[in-house]
Amino acid sequence: MTPADSAFVRACWGTSVPHTPVWFMRQAGRSLPEYHQVRKGIGMLESCRRPELVTEITLQPVRRHGVDAAILFSDIVVPLPAAGIDVDIVPGTGPVIGDPIRDMADVRRLRPITASDVDFVASAVRMLVRELGATPLIGFAGAPFTLASYLIEGGPSRTYTKTKTMMYADPGLWHALLGRLAGIALEFLRAQVAAGVSAVQLFDSWAGALSEADYRRYVLPHSAAVLGGLADLGVPRIHFGVGAGVLLPAMAEAGAEVVGVDWRTPLSRASAQLGPQVSVQGNLDPVTLFAPREVVEAEAARVLAEGRAARGHVFNLGHGVLPDTDPDALTRLVDFVHETTVQ
Ligand code: CP3
């Protein structure tokens, strides 16, 4: 067995699988006591720069839950300091930008990155590939829109007012910014694939803030540049957004073998919109895990049944694991998905 014949990679391509593969967005991190233990006194971004620590944190959920894929412990803002951005990750808030982007001079100071700028990520990937054996490792990057929203707002936002104002008021500036961010995301992902990841996920977590028309006009060409720039590498590409039900066909058109679906859209409906050339990933509501076991299993069974409409299904949550989730509920869910789908 190699990662390329794993249930996860096969489901991404839509070929036959021994069981439905399962992993969880944010499986590495705050739901695990062993994570808090190794992170003690080390800042989030500093943790991402230490390959041994990244390796340990990435492996923790694989050991504990027996998930079908590991996801690199990193963050979407990790490549930004090399591009000249002053960024920190503030616990309980998320990324905070010291020098938000407002005008063309700001866009011009956003430098392209090279593989050597993120060599610490490549080191971690190489270590992980050795440790993981036949278990695939997923690499990831933030999509241009989601990165832009942090860079323009300066931090998390509810309404994306500054972001959309730039988009509508100054399309030239907007496209210049998204073009540079696409270049950074592409370089970051190509470095991860070169080091050995078996699949990549482009997180456009906040794209659901846009109408389909605006997504197509202002965002899709840039996300398509990232995904299209990976097409020659032979690894499956997953494209994910939250609240992006109306955007799903456009997100597939950007160039993805798998579209990640949040909990709002049934996978059967998503698949009907996406057609037979695309696999789906998702989409149990992460809050379900706080309910009794019978409820989790009934909801998981529904998701699995709806997922059968697609050419391939990677079981996941509709968004990341919430920090207070009982890790044992995640382990039980992995067992349930495996036991009920074994061929
Ligand atoms: O297990 C995994 O999925 C891999 C790790 C991972 C992290 N961030 C680690 C992290 C991944 C895939 C991300 C991606 C990411 N980061 C996204 C896209 C995915 C999504 O959730 O939609 C986004 C929008 C970010 C930006 C970001 N970084 C946010 C919103 C936060 C949370 C802020 C908070 O504290 O609530 C972070 C910080 C972060 N990234 C943490 C982790 C484990 C928490 C920091 C800590 O543990 O100290």
Coordinates of C-alpha atoms and ligand atoms in Angstrom, one line a residue:
M1 CA 0.0 0.0 0.0
T2 CA 1.1 3.5 -0.8
P3 CA -0.7 6.8 -0.2
A4 CA -1.7 6.9 -3.8
D5 CA -3.8 3.7 -3.4
S6 CA -5.3 4.8 -0.1
A7 CA -9.1 5.0 0.3
F8 CA -8.8 8.8 0.7
V9 CA -6.9 9.4 -2.6
R10 CA -9.0 6.9 -4.4
A11 CA -12.2 8.6 -3.3
C12 CA -10.8 11.9 -4.4
W13 CA -10.3 10.5 -7.9
G14 CA -13.7 8.7 -7.9
T15 CA -12.3 5.1 -8.1
S16 CA -13.4 2.2 -5.9
V17 CA -12.7 2.2 -2.2
P18 CA -12.5 -0.4 0.5
H19 CA -14.5 1.9 2.9
T20 CA -15.5 5.5 2.9
P21 CA -12.4 7.5 4.0
V22 CA -12.7 10.0 6.8
W23 CA -10.7 12.9 8.2
F24 CA -11.6 16.1 9.9
M25 CA -10.8 19.7 9.2
R26 CA -8.9 21.0 12.3
Q27 CA -8.4 17.4 13.5
A28 CA -5.0 18.6 14.8
G29 CA -5.4 21.1 17.5
R30 CA -7.4 22.3 20.4
S31 CA -9.8 19.4 20.9
L32 CA -6.8 17.2 21.9
P33 CA -5.1 17.4 25.4
E34 CA -1.9 16.1 23.9
Y35 CA -1.9 19.2 21.6
H36 CA -2.2 21.6 24.5
Q37 CA 0.6 19.7 26.2
V38 CA 3.2 20.1 23.3
R39 CA 2.1 23.7 22.5
K40 CA 2.6 25.0 26.0
G41 CA 4.4 28.4 25.9
I42 CA 5.0 28.3 22.1
G43 CA 3.1 30.7 19.9
M44 CA 1.0 29.4 17.0
L45 CA 3.1 30.8 14.2
E46 CA 6.3 29.8 15.9
S47 CA 4.9 26.2 16.3
C48 CA 4.3 26.1 12.5
R49 CA 8.0 26.9 11.9
R50 CA 9.3 23.9 13.9
P51 CA 9.3 20.8 11.8
E52 CA 9.6 18.3 14.7
L53 CA 6.7 20.0 16.5
V54 CA 4.6 20.2 13.3
T55 CA 5.2 16.5 12.7
E56 CA 4.2 15.5 16.2
I57 CA 1.0 17.6 16.1
T58 CA 0.0 16.4 12.7
L59 CA 0.4 12.8 13.8
Q60 CA -1.6 13.1 17.0
P61 CA -5.1 12.7 15.5
V62 CA -3.9 9.9 13.1
R63 CA -2.7 7.9 16.1
R64 CA -5.7 8.7 18.3
H65 CA -8.6 8.5 15.8
G66 CA -7.3 6.3 13.0
V67 CA -8.4 8.8 10.4
D68 CA -7.6 8.0 6.7
A69 CA -5.5 11.1 6.1
A70 CA -3.3 13.5 8.0
I71 CA -3.5 17.3 7.4
L72 CA -0.4 19.3 7.8
F73 CA -0.4 21.4 10.9
S74 CA 0.1 24.9 9.6
D75 CA -2.1 27.9 8.9
I76 CA -3.3 29.9 5.9
V77 CA -1.2 32.9 7.0
V78 CA 2.1 31.0 7.3
P79 CA 3.5 32.1 3.9
L80 CA 2.6 35.8 4.5
P81 CA 5.6 36.9 6.6
A82 CA 7.9 35.9 3.7
A83 CA 5.8 38.1 1.5
G84 CA 6.5 41.1 3.8
I85 CA 3.3 41.0 5.9
D86 CA 3.3 41.7 9.6
V87 CA 0.9 39.0 10.9
D88 CA 0.2 37.3 14.2
I89 CA -2.3 34.7 15.2
V90 CA -4.1 35.9 18.4
P91 CA -5.7 33.1 20.5
G92 CA -9.5 33.2 20.3
T93 CA -9.4 35.8 17.5
G94 CA -7.4 34.4 14.6
P95 CA -5.0 36.2 12.2
V96 CA -4.3 39.9 13.0
I97 CA -2.5 42.0 10.4
G98 CA -0.3 44.9 11.6
D99 CA -0.2 46.7 8.3
P100 CA -3.5 46.1 6.4
I101 CA -3.6 46.6 2.7
R102 CA -5.3 49.8 1.5
D103 CA -3.7 51.0 -1.8
M104 CA -1.5 50.1 -4.7
A105 CA 1.7 50.9 -2.7
D106 CA 0.6 48.3 -0.2
V107 CA -0.1 45.7 -2.9
R108 CA 3.3 46.4 -4.5
R109 CA 5.1 45.7 -1.2
L110 CA 3.6 42.2 -1.2
R111 CA 6.5 40.2 -2.5
P112 CA 6.3 36.8 -4.4
I113 CA 7.6 34.0 -2.2
T114 CA 9.9 31.2 -3.3
A115 CA 10.1 27.6 -2.0
S116 CA 13.1 28.5 0.2
D117 CA 11.0 31.0 2.1
V118 CA 8.9 28.0 3.3
D119 CA 11.6 25.4 3.6
F120 CA 10.5 24.7 7.2
V121 CA 7.2 23.5 5.8
A122 CA 8.9 21.2 3.2
S123 CA 11.1 19.7 6.0
A124 CA 8.0 18.9 8.1
V125 CA 6.3 17.4 5.0
R126 CA 9.3 15.1 4.3
M127 CA 9.5 14.0 8.0
L128 CA 5.7 13.3 8.0
V129 CA 5.8 11.4 4.7
R130 CA 8.4 9.0 6.3
E131 CA 6.4 8.6 9.5
L132 CA 3.0 8.2 7.8
G133 CA 3.8 5.3 5.5
A134 CA 0.7 4.4 3.5
T135 CA -1.4 7.2 5.2
P136 CA -1.7 10.2 2.9
L137 CA -0.8 13.7 4.0
I138 CA -3.0 16.7 2.8
G139 CA -1.3 20.0 2.2
F140 CA -3.2 23.2 2.1
A141 CA -3.3 27.0 1.4
G142 CA -5.7 29.8 1.9
A143 CA -7.4 30.9 -1.3
P144 CA -6.9 34.5 -2.6
F145 CA -10.2 35.8 -1.4
T146 CA -10.0 34.4 2.1
L147 CA -6.4 35.7 2.4
A148 CA -7.4 39.1 1.0
S149 CA -10.2 39.4 3.5
Y150 CA -7.7 39.2 6.4
L151 CA -5.1 41.4 4.7
I152 CA -7.7 44.2 3.9
E153 CA -9.8 44.0 7.1
G154 CA -6.7 43.6 9.3
G155 CA -8.4 40.6 11.1
P156 CA -11.6 38.6 11.1
S157 CA -14.7 40.3 9.9
R158 CA -18.5 39.7 10.0
T159 CA -19.5 41.8 7.0
Y160 CA -16.3 42.1 4.9
T161 CA -17.1 45.7 4.3
K162 CA -13.6 46.9 3.6
T163 CA -12.9 43.9 1.4
K164 CA -16.0 44.3 -0.7
T165 CA -15.6 48.0 -0.9
M166 CA -12.2 47.6 -2.5
M167 CA -13.6 44.9 -4.8
Y168 CA -16.4 47.2 -6.0
A169 CA -14.7 50.5 -5.9
D170 CA -11.3 49.7 -7.3
P171 CA -11.3 46.5 -9.4
G172 CA -7.8 47.2 -10.7
L173 CA -6.4 47.3 -7.2
W174 CA -8.5 44.3 -6.3
H175 CA -7.3 42.1 -9.2
A176 CA -3.7 43.2 -8.6
L177 CA -3.9 42.1 -4.9
L178 CA -5.7 38.8 -5.7
G179 CA -3.2 38.0 -8.5
R180 CA -0.3 38.4 -6.0
L181 CA -2.0 36.3 -3.4
A182 CA -2.7 33.6 -6.0
G183 CA 1.0 33.5 -6.8
I184 CA 1.8 33.1 -3.1
A185 CA -0.8 30.3 -2.6
L186 CA 0.4 28.5 -5.7
E187 CA 4.1 28.6 -4.7
F188 CA 3.2 27.4 -1.2
L189 CA 1.2 24.5 -2.5
R190 CA 3.8 23.5 -5.2
A191 CA 6.5 23.4 -2.4
Q192 CA 4.2 21.1 -0.4
V193 CA 3.6 18.8 -3.3
A194 CA 7.3 18.7 -4.2
A195 CA 8.1 17.7 -0.6
G196 CA 5.6 14.8 -0.8
V197 CA 1.9 15.7 0.1
S198 CA -0.6 13.4 -1.6
A199 CA -3.5 15.9 -2.0
V200 CA -4.1 19.6 -1.5
Q201 CA -7.0 21.6 -0.2
L202 CA -7.6 25.2 -1.1
F203 CA -9.5 26.8 1.8
D204 CA -11.7 29.6 0.6
S205 CA -13.5 29.6 4.0
W206 CA -15.1 33.1 3.6
A207 CA -16.1 33.0 -0.1
G208 CA -19.7 32.3 1.0
A209 CA -19.9 36.1 1.7
L210 CA -20.2 36.6 -2.1
S211 CA -23.0 36.3 -4.7
E212 CA -22.3 33.8 -7.5
A213 CA -21.9 36.7 -10.0
D214 CA -19.3 38.5 -7.8
Y215 CA -17.5 35.2 -7.1
R216 CA -17.2 34.5 -10.8
R217 CA -16.1 38.1 -11.7
Y218 CA -13.8 38.9 -8.8
V219 CA -12.5 35.6 -7.4
L220 CA -12.8 32.6 -9.6
P221 CA -10.0 33.6 -12.1
H222 CA -7.6 33.9 -9.2
S223 CA -8.6 30.6 -7.5
A224 CA -8.5 29.0 -11.0
A225 CA -4.9 30.2 -11.4
V226 CA -3.9 28.5 -8.2
L227 CA -5.7 25.2 -8.9
G228 CA -4.8 25.2 -12.6
G229 CA -1.1 25.8 -11.6
L230 CA -1.2 22.5 -9.8
A231 CA -2.9 20.4 -12.6
D232 CA 0.4 19.0 -13.8
L233 CA 1.4 17.6 -10.4
G234 CA -1.0 14.6 -10.4
V235 CA -2.4 15.1 -6.9
P236 CA -6.1 15.5 -6.2
R237 CA -7.2 19.1 -5.5
I238 CA -10.0 19.8 -2.9
H239 CA -11.7 23.2 -3.0
F240 CA -13.7 24.2 0.1
G241 CA -15.8 27.2 1.3
V242 CA -18.3 27.8 4.1
G243 CA -21.8 29.0 3.3
A244 CA -20.9 28.5 -0.4
G245 CA -23.9 26.4 -1.5
V246 CA -24.6 28.6 -4.5
L247 CA -20.9 28.7 -5.5
L248 CA -20.3 25.0 -5.6
P249 CA -20.4 24.6 -9.5
A250 CA -18.2 27.6 -9.9
M251 CA -15.8 26.2 -7.3
A252 CA -15.5 23.0 -9.2
E253 CA -15.0 24.9 -12.5
A254 CA -12.0 26.6 -10.8
G255 CA -10.2 23.2 -11.2
A256 CA -11.0 20.7 -8.4
E257 CA -11.4 16.9 -8.3
V258 CA -13.2 17.3 -4.9
V259 CA -15.5 20.0 -3.7
G260 CA -15.8 20.4 0.1
V261 CA -19.4 21.1 1.2
D262 CA -20.5 22.7 4.5
W263 CA -23.4 21.2 6.5
R264 CA -26.0 23.5 5.0
T265 CA -26.2 21.7 1.6
P266 CA -27.1 18.0 1.4
L267 CA -24.3 16.1 -0.4
S268 CA -26.9 14.6 -2.8
R269 CA -28.0 18.1 -3.9
A270 CA -24.4 19.3 -4.1
S271 CA -23.5 16.3 -6.3
A272 CA -26.5 16.9 -8.6
Q273 CA -25.2 20.4 -9.2
L274 CA -21.6 19.3 -9.6
G275 CA -22.1 16.4 -12.0
P276 CA -20.4 13.1 -12.4
Q277 CA -16.8 14.4 -12.7
V278 CA -16.4 15.6 -9.1
S279 CA -16.1 13.9 -5.7
V280 CA -17.6 15.5 -2.6
Q281 CA -16.2 16.0 0.9
G282 CA -18.2 16.6 4.0
N283 CA -20.5 17.5 5.7
L284 CA -21.6 16.6 9.2
D285 CA -22.4 19.7 11.2
P286 CA -19.5 20.0 13.7
V287 CA -22.0 20.9 16.5
T288 CA -23.6 17.4 16.1
L289 CA -20.6 16.0 18.0
F290 CA -22.0 17.6 21.2
A291 CA -25.2 15.5 20.9
P292 CA -25.7 11.9 22.2
R293 CA -24.0 9.1 20.3
E294 CA -27.2 7.9 18.7
V295 CA -27.8 11.4 17.2
V296 CA -24.2 11.6 15.8
E297 CA -24.6 8.1 14.2
A298 CA -28.0 8.9 12.7
E299 CA -26.7 12.1 11.2
A300 CA -23.5 10.4 10.0
A301 CA -25.6 7.7 8.4
R302 CA -27.7 10.4 6.6
V303 CA -24.5 12.1 5.3
L304 CA -23.1 8.7 4.1
A305 CA -26.4 7.9 2.3
E306 CA -26.5 11.4 0.6
G307 CA -22.8 11.0 -0.3
R308 CA -23.5 7.9 -2.3
A309 CA -24.9 10.2 -5.0
A310 CA -21.4 11.4 -5.9
R311 CA -18.7 9.5 -7.8
G312 CA -16.6 9.6 -4.6
H313 CA -17.2 10.7 -1.0
V314 CA -14.6 11.7 1.6
F315 CA -16.4 11.9 4.9
N316 CA -15.6 15.1 6.9
L317 CA -17.3 17.7 9.0
G318 CA -19.0 20.7 7.3
H319 CA -16.3 22.9 8.8
G320 CA -13.5 22.5 11.4
V321 CA -13.6 20.6 14.7
L322 CA -14.8 22.9 17.5
P323 CA -12.2 23.3 20.3
D324 CA -14.5 21.9 23.0
T325 CA -15.4 18.7 21.1
D326 CA -14.9 15.5 23.1
P327 CA -12.1 13.7 21.2
D328 CA -13.7 10.3 22.0
A329 CA -16.7 11.4 20.0
L330 CA -14.4 11.9 17.0
T331 CA -12.8 8.4 17.4
R332 CA -16.3 6.8 17.7
L333 CA -17.3 8.6 14.5
V334 CA -14.3 7.3 12.6
D335 CA -15.1 3.8 13.7
F336 CA -18.8 4.2 12.7
V337 CA -17.9 5.5 9.2
H338 CA -15.5 2.6 8.6
E339 CA -17.7 -0.1 10.0
T340 CA -20.9 1.0 8.2
T341 CA -19.2 1.5 4.8
V342 CA -16.8 -1.5 4.5
Q343 CA -17.2 -3.1 1.1
Ligands
CP3_1 O1 -6.0 20.1 11.6 C1 -6.0 20.9 10.6 O2 -7.1 21.2 10.0 C2 -4.7 21.6 10.3 C3 -4.5 22.9 10.8 C4 -5.1 24.2 10.4 C5 -5.0 25.3 11.2 N1 -5.5 26.4 10.5 C6 -4.4 25.4 12.5 C7 -4.9 26.4 13.5 C8 -5.7 24.6 9.2 C9 -6.1 23.7 8.0 C10 -6.0 26.0 9.3 C11 -6.6 26.8 8.2 C12 -7.1 28.1 8.5 N2 -6.6 29.1 9.3 C13 -8.3 28.6 7.8 C14 -9.1 27.8 6.8 C15 -9.9 26.7 7.5 C16 -11.1 27.2 8.2 O3 -11.2 27.0 9.4 O4 -12.0 27.7 7.6 C17 -8.6 29.9 8.3 C18 -9.7 30.7 8.0 C19 -7.5 30.2 9.2 C20 -7.3 31.4 10.0 C21 -7.3 31.1 11.4 N3 -6.2 30.6 12.1 C22 -8.4 31.1 12.3 C23 -9.8 31.6 12.0 C24 -7.9 30.7 13.6 C25 -8.7 30.4 14.8 C26 -8.7 31.5 15.8 C27 -9.2 31.0 17.2 O5 -8.3 31.0 18.1 O6 -10.3 30.7 17.3 C28 -6.5 30.4 13.4 C29 -5.6 29.8 14.5 C30 -5.4 28.4 14.4 N4 -5.1 27.7 13.2 C31 -5.4 27.5 15.4 C32 -5.0 26.2 14.9 C33 -4.9 24.9 15.6 C34 -5.6 27.8 16.9 C35 -4.4 28.4 17.5 C36 -3.9 27.7 18.7 O7 -4.1 26.5 18.9 O8 -3.3 28.4 19.5

